[in-house]
Amino acid sequence: MIHRAVYPGSFDPVTYGHIDIIKRASQQFDEVIVGVLTNSKKTPLFSTEERVNILREVTKSIPNVKIKSFEGLSVNFVRECNAQVIIRGLRAITDFEYELSMAQTNRILAPDIDTMFLITSLEYAYLSSTTVKEVAAYDASIEQFVPPVVSEALRKKLESRH
Ligand code: ADP
């Protein structure tokens, strides 16, 4: 059996915090599929295609990572992928309540699928896509937070909005 995990999220845009989780998960599983959610309640800054392309670019050196987009419930996507595990990252206690209720709901919907949490590395504990977008909007440097391809994409996106 291929030991496969899905890491679902918005990734709008991907940060070094997400990449850290992807790398660490890729060391624990035969294959990790990063699932880019298309129908989030939040209106994303980047289109699904842009988010997928950026993720492909920044993970291209990790052979057992694949990027796909999906709509609807994570557990259905996990089944489609023939995966057994959902990966989520935990940054702080503030993530916990939401993640707990989501994991418990998913377990009721799909008892055969388990959620596993990776605790963020300390240097990324404060990092979120929202913060990165805010900082970028004020023209401040975001190179500590995201790879160059993301800061470039953000710069272009924000310029096109002016
Ligand atoms: P969602 O909209 O599903 O929360 P995100 O793209 O914001 O999607 O996050 C996807 C997952 O990655 C979540 O489990 C989130 O807690 C985790 N995550 C986000 N930022 C970081 C970070 N800096 N370090 C570790 N995990 C993170």
PDB file of C-alpha atoms and ligand atoms in Angstrom:
ATOM      1  CA  MET A   1       0.000   0.000   0.000  1.00  0.00           C
ATOM      2  CA  ILE A   2       1.220   3.484  -0.824  1.00  0.00           C
ATOM      3  CA  HIS A   3       1.263   5.567   2.328  1.00  0.00           C
ATOM      4  CA  ARG A   4      -0.206   8.788   1.022  1.00  0.00           C
ATOM      5  CA  ALA A   5      -1.222  12.041   2.744  1.00  0.00           C
ATOM      6  CA  VAL A   6      -3.151  15.077   1.579  1.00  0.00           C
ATOM      7  CA  TYR A   7      -2.258  18.547   2.829  1.00  0.00           C
ATOM      8  CA  PRO A   8      -5.297  20.722   2.080  1.00  0.00           C
ATOM      9  CA  GLY A   9      -5.449  24.501   2.334  1.00  0.00           C
ATOM     10  CA  SER A  10      -5.959  27.820   0.602  1.00  0.00           C
ATOM     11  CA  PHE A  11      -2.246  28.616   0.102  1.00  0.00           C
ATOM     12  CA  ASP A  12      -3.088  32.205  -0.867  1.00  0.00           C
ATOM     13  CA  PRO A  13      -0.132  32.461  -1.222  1.00  0.00           C
ATOM     14  CA  VAL A  14       2.137  29.675   0.003  1.00  0.00           C
ATOM     15  CA  THR A  15       4.614  30.783   2.704  1.00  0.00           C
ATOM     16  CA  TYR A  16       7.817  29.294   4.135  1.00  0.00           C
ATOM     17  CA  GLY A  17       5.588  27.986   6.960  1.00  0.00           C
ATOM     18  CA  HIS A  18       3.551  25.847   4.523  1.00  0.00           C
ATOM     19  CA  ILE A  19       6.703  24.733   2.710  1.00  0.00           C
ATOM     20  CA  ASP A  20       8.211  23.601   6.007  1.00  0.00           C
ATOM     21  CA  ILE A  21       5.123  21.435   6.655  1.00  0.00           C
ATOM     22  CA  ILE A  22       5.211  20.044   3.077  1.00  0.00           C
ATOM     23  CA  LYS A  23       8.905  19.095   3.407  1.00  0.00           C
ATOM     24  CA  ARG A  24       8.449  17.451   6.769  1.00  0.00           C
ATOM     25  CA  ALA A  25       5.341  15.554   5.640  1.00  0.00           C
ATOM     26  CA  SER A  26       7.177  14.367   2.524  1.00  0.00           C
ATOM     27  CA  GLN A  27       9.727  12.688   4.808  1.00  0.00           C
ATOM     28  CA  GLN A  28       7.003  10.737   6.608  1.00  0.00           C
ATOM     29  CA  PHE A  29       4.871   9.565   3.676  1.00  0.00           C
ATOM     30  CA  ASP A  30       5.511   7.873   0.332  1.00  0.00           C
ATOM     31  CA  GLU A  31       3.588  10.654  -1.336  1.00  0.00           C
ATOM     32  CA  VAL A  32       2.121  14.000  -0.255  1.00  0.00           C
ATOM     33  CA  ILE A  33      -0.592  15.646  -2.307  1.00  0.00           C
ATOM     34  CA  VAL A  34      -1.040  19.341  -1.625  1.00  0.00           C
ATOM     35  CA  GLY A  35      -4.737  20.099  -2.196  1.00  0.00           C
ATOM     36  CA  VAL A  36      -5.492  23.670  -3.200  1.00  0.00           C
ATOM     37  CA  LEU A  37      -9.023  24.538  -2.189  1.00  0.00           C
ATOM     38  CA  THR A  38     -10.963  26.362  -4.904  1.00  0.00           C
ATOM     39  CA  ASN A  39     -14.244  27.104  -3.178  1.00  0.00           C
ATOM     40  CA  SER A  40     -13.097  28.662   0.047  1.00  0.00           C
ATOM     41  CA  LYS A  41     -15.382  31.077   1.885  1.00  0.00           C
ATOM     42  CA  LYS A  42     -12.556  33.563   1.638  1.00  0.00           C
ATOM     43  CA  THR A  43     -12.134  35.331  -1.703  1.00  0.00           C
ATOM     44  CA  PRO A  44      -8.583  34.506  -2.689  1.00  0.00           C
ATOM     45  CA  LEU A  45      -6.094  37.052  -4.030  1.00  0.00           C
ATOM     46  CA  PHE A  46      -4.594  34.442  -6.370  1.00  0.00           C
ATOM     47  CA  SER A  47      -6.659  32.258  -8.694  1.00  0.00           C
ATOM     48  CA  THR A  48      -6.605  28.519  -8.178  1.00  0.00           C
ATOM     49  CA  GLU A  49      -4.394  28.105 -11.242  1.00  0.00           C
ATOM     50  CA  GLU A  50      -1.920  30.711  -9.955  1.00  0.00           C
ATOM     51  CA  ARG A  51      -1.774  29.080  -6.514  1.00  0.00           C
ATOM     52  CA  VAL A  52      -1.251  25.650  -8.060  1.00  0.00           C
ATOM     53  CA  ASN A  53       1.503  26.900 -10.384  1.00  0.00           C
ATOM     54  CA  ILE A  54       3.332  28.708  -7.580  1.00  0.00           C
ATOM     55  CA  LEU A  55       3.159  25.606  -5.377  1.00  0.00           C
ATOM     56  CA  ARG A  56       4.503  23.424  -8.221  1.00  0.00           C
ATOM     57  CA  GLU A  57       7.401  25.815  -8.682  1.00  0.00           C
ATOM     58  CA  VAL A  58       8.387  25.982  -5.009  1.00  0.00           C
ATOM     59  CA  THR A  59       8.116  22.207  -4.440  1.00  0.00           C
ATOM     60  CA  LYS A  60       9.699  21.038  -7.687  1.00  0.00           C
ATOM     61  CA  SER A  61      12.795  19.725  -5.897  1.00  0.00           C
ATOM     62  CA  ILE A  62      10.722  17.363  -3.714  1.00  0.00           C
ATOM     63  CA  PRO A  63       9.960  14.325  -5.885  1.00  0.00           C
ATOM     64  CA  ASN A  64       7.172  12.785  -3.798  1.00  0.00           C
ATOM     65  CA  VAL A  65       5.025  15.938  -3.625  1.00  0.00           C
ATOM     66  CA  LYS A  66       2.158  16.549  -6.059  1.00  0.00           C
ATOM     67  CA  ILE A  67      -0.058  19.587  -6.356  1.00  0.00           C
ATOM     68  CA  LYS A  68      -3.769  19.324  -7.216  1.00  0.00           C
ATOM     69  CA  SER A  69      -6.771  21.572  -6.820  1.00  0.00           C
ATOM     70  CA  PHE A  70     -10.092  20.448  -5.418  1.00  0.00           C
ATOM     71  CA  GLU A  71     -13.600  21.605  -4.619  1.00  0.00           C
ATOM     72  CA  GLY A  72     -15.873  20.481  -1.842  1.00  0.00           C
ATOM     73  CA  LEU A  73     -15.123  18.406   1.203  1.00  0.00           C
ATOM     74  CA  SER A  74     -11.520  17.525   1.992  1.00  0.00           C
ATOM     75  CA  VAL A  75     -12.447  13.959   2.934  1.00  0.00           C
ATOM     76  CA  ASN A  76     -13.930  13.322  -0.522  1.00  0.00           C
ATOM     77  CA  PHE A  77     -10.773  14.640  -2.130  1.00  0.00           C
ATOM     78  CA  VAL A  78      -8.653  12.466   0.169  1.00  0.00           C
ATOM     79  CA  ARG A  79     -10.642   9.397  -0.950  1.00  0.00           C
ATOM     80  CA  GLU A  80     -10.270  10.344  -4.626  1.00  0.00           C
ATOM     81  CA  CYS A  81      -6.521  10.552  -4.078  1.00  0.00           C
ATOM     82  CA  ASN A  82      -6.455   7.124  -2.419  1.00  0.00           C
ATOM     83  CA  ALA A  83      -4.869   8.723   0.620  1.00  0.00           C
ATOM     84  CA  GLN A  84      -5.319   7.739   4.260  1.00  0.00           C
ATOM     85  CA  VAL A  85      -4.232  10.859   6.114  1.00  0.00           C
ATOM     86  CA  ILE A  86      -4.960  14.590   6.198  1.00  0.00           C
ATOM     87  CA  ILE A  87      -2.032  16.783   7.232  1.00  0.00           C
ATOM     88  CA  ARG A  88      -2.589  20.134   8.893  1.00  0.00           C
ATOM     89  CA  GLY A  89      -0.154  22.563  10.421  1.00  0.00           C
ATOM     90  CA  LEU A  90      -0.607  23.966  13.922  1.00  0.00           C
ATOM     91  CA  ARG A  91       0.927  27.317  14.699  1.00  0.00           C
ATOM     92  CA  ALA A  92      -0.568  28.462  17.951  1.00  0.00           C
ATOM     93  CA  ILE A  93      -3.356  27.767  20.357  1.00  0.00           C
ATOM     94  CA  THR A  94      -5.576  29.990  18.186  1.00  0.00           C
ATOM     95  CA  ASP A  95      -5.398  27.392  15.389  1.00  0.00           C
ATOM     96  CA  PHE A  96      -6.347  24.612  17.747  1.00  0.00           C
ATOM     97  CA  GLU A  97     -10.077  25.146  18.213  1.00  0.00           C
ATOM     98  CA  TYR A  98     -10.825  25.406  14.517  1.00  0.00           C
ATOM     99  CA  GLU A  99      -8.552  22.512  13.595  1.00  0.00           C
ATOM    100  CA  LEU A 100      -9.997  20.334  16.350  1.00  0.00           C
ATOM    101  CA  SER A 101     -13.595  20.828  15.212  1.00  0.00           C
ATOM    102  CA  MET A 102     -12.649  20.262  11.590  1.00  0.00           C
ATOM    103  CA  ALA A 103     -10.714  17.085  12.389  1.00  0.00           C
ATOM    104  CA  GLN A 104     -13.556  15.755  14.527  1.00  0.00           C
ATOM    105  CA  THR A 105     -16.135  16.507  11.831  1.00  0.00           C
ATOM    106  CA  ASN A 106     -13.964  14.836   9.224  1.00  0.00           C
ATOM    107  CA  ARG A 107     -13.602  11.797  11.424  1.00  0.00           C
ATOM    108  CA  ILE A 108     -17.361  11.441  11.668  1.00  0.00           C
ATOM    109  CA  LEU A 109     -17.712  11.856   7.908  1.00  0.00           C
ATOM    110  CA  ALA A 110     -14.847   9.483   7.154  1.00  0.00           C
ATOM    111  CA  PRO A 111     -13.746   7.260  10.066  1.00  0.00           C
ATOM    112  CA  ASP A 112     -11.164   5.605   7.823  1.00  0.00           C
ATOM    113  CA  ILE A 113      -9.260   8.861   7.372  1.00  0.00           C
ATOM    114  CA  ASP A 114      -7.163  10.381  10.138  1.00  0.00           C
ATOM    115  CA  THR A 115      -5.867  13.910  10.565  1.00  0.00           C
ATOM    116  CA  MET A 116      -2.277  14.350  11.640  1.00  0.00           C
ATOM    117  CA  PHE A 117      -0.900  17.657  12.855  1.00  0.00           C
ATOM    118  CA  LEU A 118       2.583  18.941  12.413  1.00  0.00           C
ATOM    119  CA  ILE A 119       3.637  21.669  14.798  1.00  0.00           C
ATOM    120  CA  THR A 120       5.126  24.624  12.982  1.00  0.00           C
ATOM    121  CA  SER A 121       8.840  25.211  13.257  1.00  0.00           C
ATOM    122  CA  LEU A 122       9.457  28.076  15.680  1.00  0.00           C
ATOM    123  CA  GLU A 123      10.769  30.469  13.065  1.00  0.00           C
ATOM    124  CA  TYR A 124       7.465  30.300  11.175  1.00  0.00           C
ATOM    125  CA  ALA A 125       5.089  30.210  14.129  1.00  0.00           C
ATOM    126  CA  TYR A 126       3.910  33.777  13.543  1.00  0.00           C
ATOM    127  CA  LEU A 127       3.594  33.479   9.771  1.00  0.00           C
ATOM    128  CA  SER A 128       0.310  33.532   7.873  1.00  0.00           C
ATOM    129  CA  SER A 129      -0.707  34.201   4.258  1.00  0.00           C
ATOM    130  CA  THR A 130      -2.887  37.060   5.508  1.00  0.00           C
ATOM    131  CA  THR A 131       0.018  38.787   7.260  1.00  0.00           C
ATOM    132  CA  VAL A 132       2.225  38.371   4.191  1.00  0.00           C
ATOM    133  CA  LYS A 133      -0.424  40.016   1.985  1.00  0.00           C
ATOM    134  CA  GLU A 134      -0.816  42.882   4.448  1.00  0.00           C
ATOM    135  CA  VAL A 135       2.904  43.527   4.660  1.00  0.00           C
ATOM    136  CA  ALA A 136       3.253  43.329   0.861  1.00  0.00           C
ATOM    137  CA  ALA A 137       0.396  45.795   0.397  1.00  0.00           C
ATOM    138  CA  TYR A 138       2.476  48.377   2.280  1.00  0.00           C
ATOM    139  CA  ASP A 139       5.435  47.726   0.015  1.00  0.00           C
ATOM    140  CA  ALA A 140       7.560  46.305   2.814  1.00  0.00           C
ATOM    141  CA  SER A 141       9.972  43.450   2.208  1.00  0.00           C
ATOM    142  CA  ILE A 142       8.491  39.958   2.482  1.00  0.00           C
ATOM    143  CA  GLU A 143      11.571  37.975   1.515  1.00  0.00           C
ATOM    144  CA  GLN A 144      11.860  36.416   5.007  1.00  0.00           C
ATOM    145  CA  PHE A 145       8.338  35.016   4.684  1.00  0.00           C
ATOM    146  CA  VAL A 146       7.990  33.663   1.143  1.00  0.00           C
ATOM    147  CA  PRO A 147      10.217  32.367  -1.687  1.00  0.00           C
ATOM    148  CA  PRO A 148      11.247  34.867  -4.413  1.00  0.00           C
ATOM    149  CA  VAL A 149       8.687  33.487  -6.901  1.00  0.00           C
ATOM    150  CA  VAL A 150       5.904  34.328  -4.431  1.00  0.00           C
ATOM    151  CA  SER A 151       7.130  37.849  -3.643  1.00  0.00           C
ATOM    152  CA  GLU A 152       7.426  38.508  -7.377  1.00  0.00           C
ATOM    153  CA  ALA A 153       3.894  37.195  -8.010  1.00  0.00           C
ATOM    154  CA  LEU A 154       2.572  39.289  -5.110  1.00  0.00           C
ATOM    155  CA  ARG A 155       4.281  42.422  -6.369  1.00  0.00           C
ATOM    156  CA  LYS A 156       2.770  41.949  -9.845  1.00  0.00           C
ATOM    157  CA  LYS A 157      -0.662  41.156  -8.464  1.00  0.00           C
ATOM    158  CA  LEU A 158      -0.715  44.233  -6.222  1.00  0.00           C
ATOM    159  CA  GLU A 159       0.585  46.448  -9.041  1.00  0.00           C
ATOM    160  CA  SER A 160      -2.177  45.269 -11.364  1.00  0.00           C
ATOM    161  CA  ARG A 161      -4.720  46.270  -8.720  1.00  0.00           C
ATOM    162  CA  HIS A 162      -3.525  49.869  -8.421  1.00  0.00           C
TER     163      HIS A 162
HETATM  164  P1  ADP B   1      -6.845  27.203   5.375  1.00  0.00           P
HETATM  165  O1  ADP B   1      -7.623  28.263   4.684  1.00  0.00           O
HETATM  166  O2  ADP B   1      -7.339  25.818   5.101  1.00  0.00           O
HETATM  167  O3  ADP B   1      -6.553  27.453   6.822  1.00  0.00           O
HETATM  168  P2  ADP B   1      -4.094  27.895   4.841  1.00  0.00           P
HETATM  169  O4  ADP B   1      -3.448  27.932   3.500  1.00  0.00           O
HETATM  170  O5  ADP B   1      -4.192  29.186   5.580  1.00  0.00           O
HETATM  171  O6  ADP B   1      -5.487  27.229   4.576  1.00  0.00           O
HETATM  172  O7  ADP B   1      -3.378  26.836   5.770  1.00  0.00           O
HETATM  173  C1  ADP B   1      -3.299  25.478   5.454  1.00  0.00           C
HETATM  174  C2  ADP B   1      -2.736  24.723   6.642  1.00  0.00           C
HETATM  175  O8  ADP B   1      -1.403  25.147   6.889  1.00  0.00           O
HETATM  176  C3  ADP B   1      -3.484  24.937   7.950  1.00  0.00           C
HETATM  177  O9  ADP B   1      -3.456  23.719   8.675  1.00  0.00           O
HETATM  178  C4  ADP B   1      -2.675  25.992   8.649  1.00  0.00           C
HETATM  179  O10 ADP B   1      -2.825  25.908  10.062  1.00  0.00           O
HETATM  180  C5  ADP B   1      -1.287  25.586   8.221  1.00  0.00           C
HETATM  181  N1  ADP B   1      -0.348  26.713   8.270  1.00  0.00           N
HETATM  182  C6  ADP B   1      -0.522  27.967   7.800  1.00  0.00           C
HETATM  183  N2  ADP B   1       0.553  28.747   8.039  1.00  0.00           N
HETATM  184  C7  ADP B   1       1.441  27.954   8.674  1.00  0.00           C
HETATM  185  C8  ADP B   1       2.737  28.155   9.236  1.00  0.00           C
HETATM  186  N3  ADP B   1       3.328  29.358   9.197  1.00  0.00           N
HETATM  187  N4  ADP B   1       3.347  27.110   9.826  1.00  0.00           N
HETATM  188  C9  ADP B   1       2.723  25.904   9.894  1.00  0.00           C
HETATM  189  N5  ADP B   1       1.503  25.654   9.416  1.00  0.00           N
HETATM  190  C10 ADP B   1       0.863  26.648   8.820  1.00  0.00           C
END
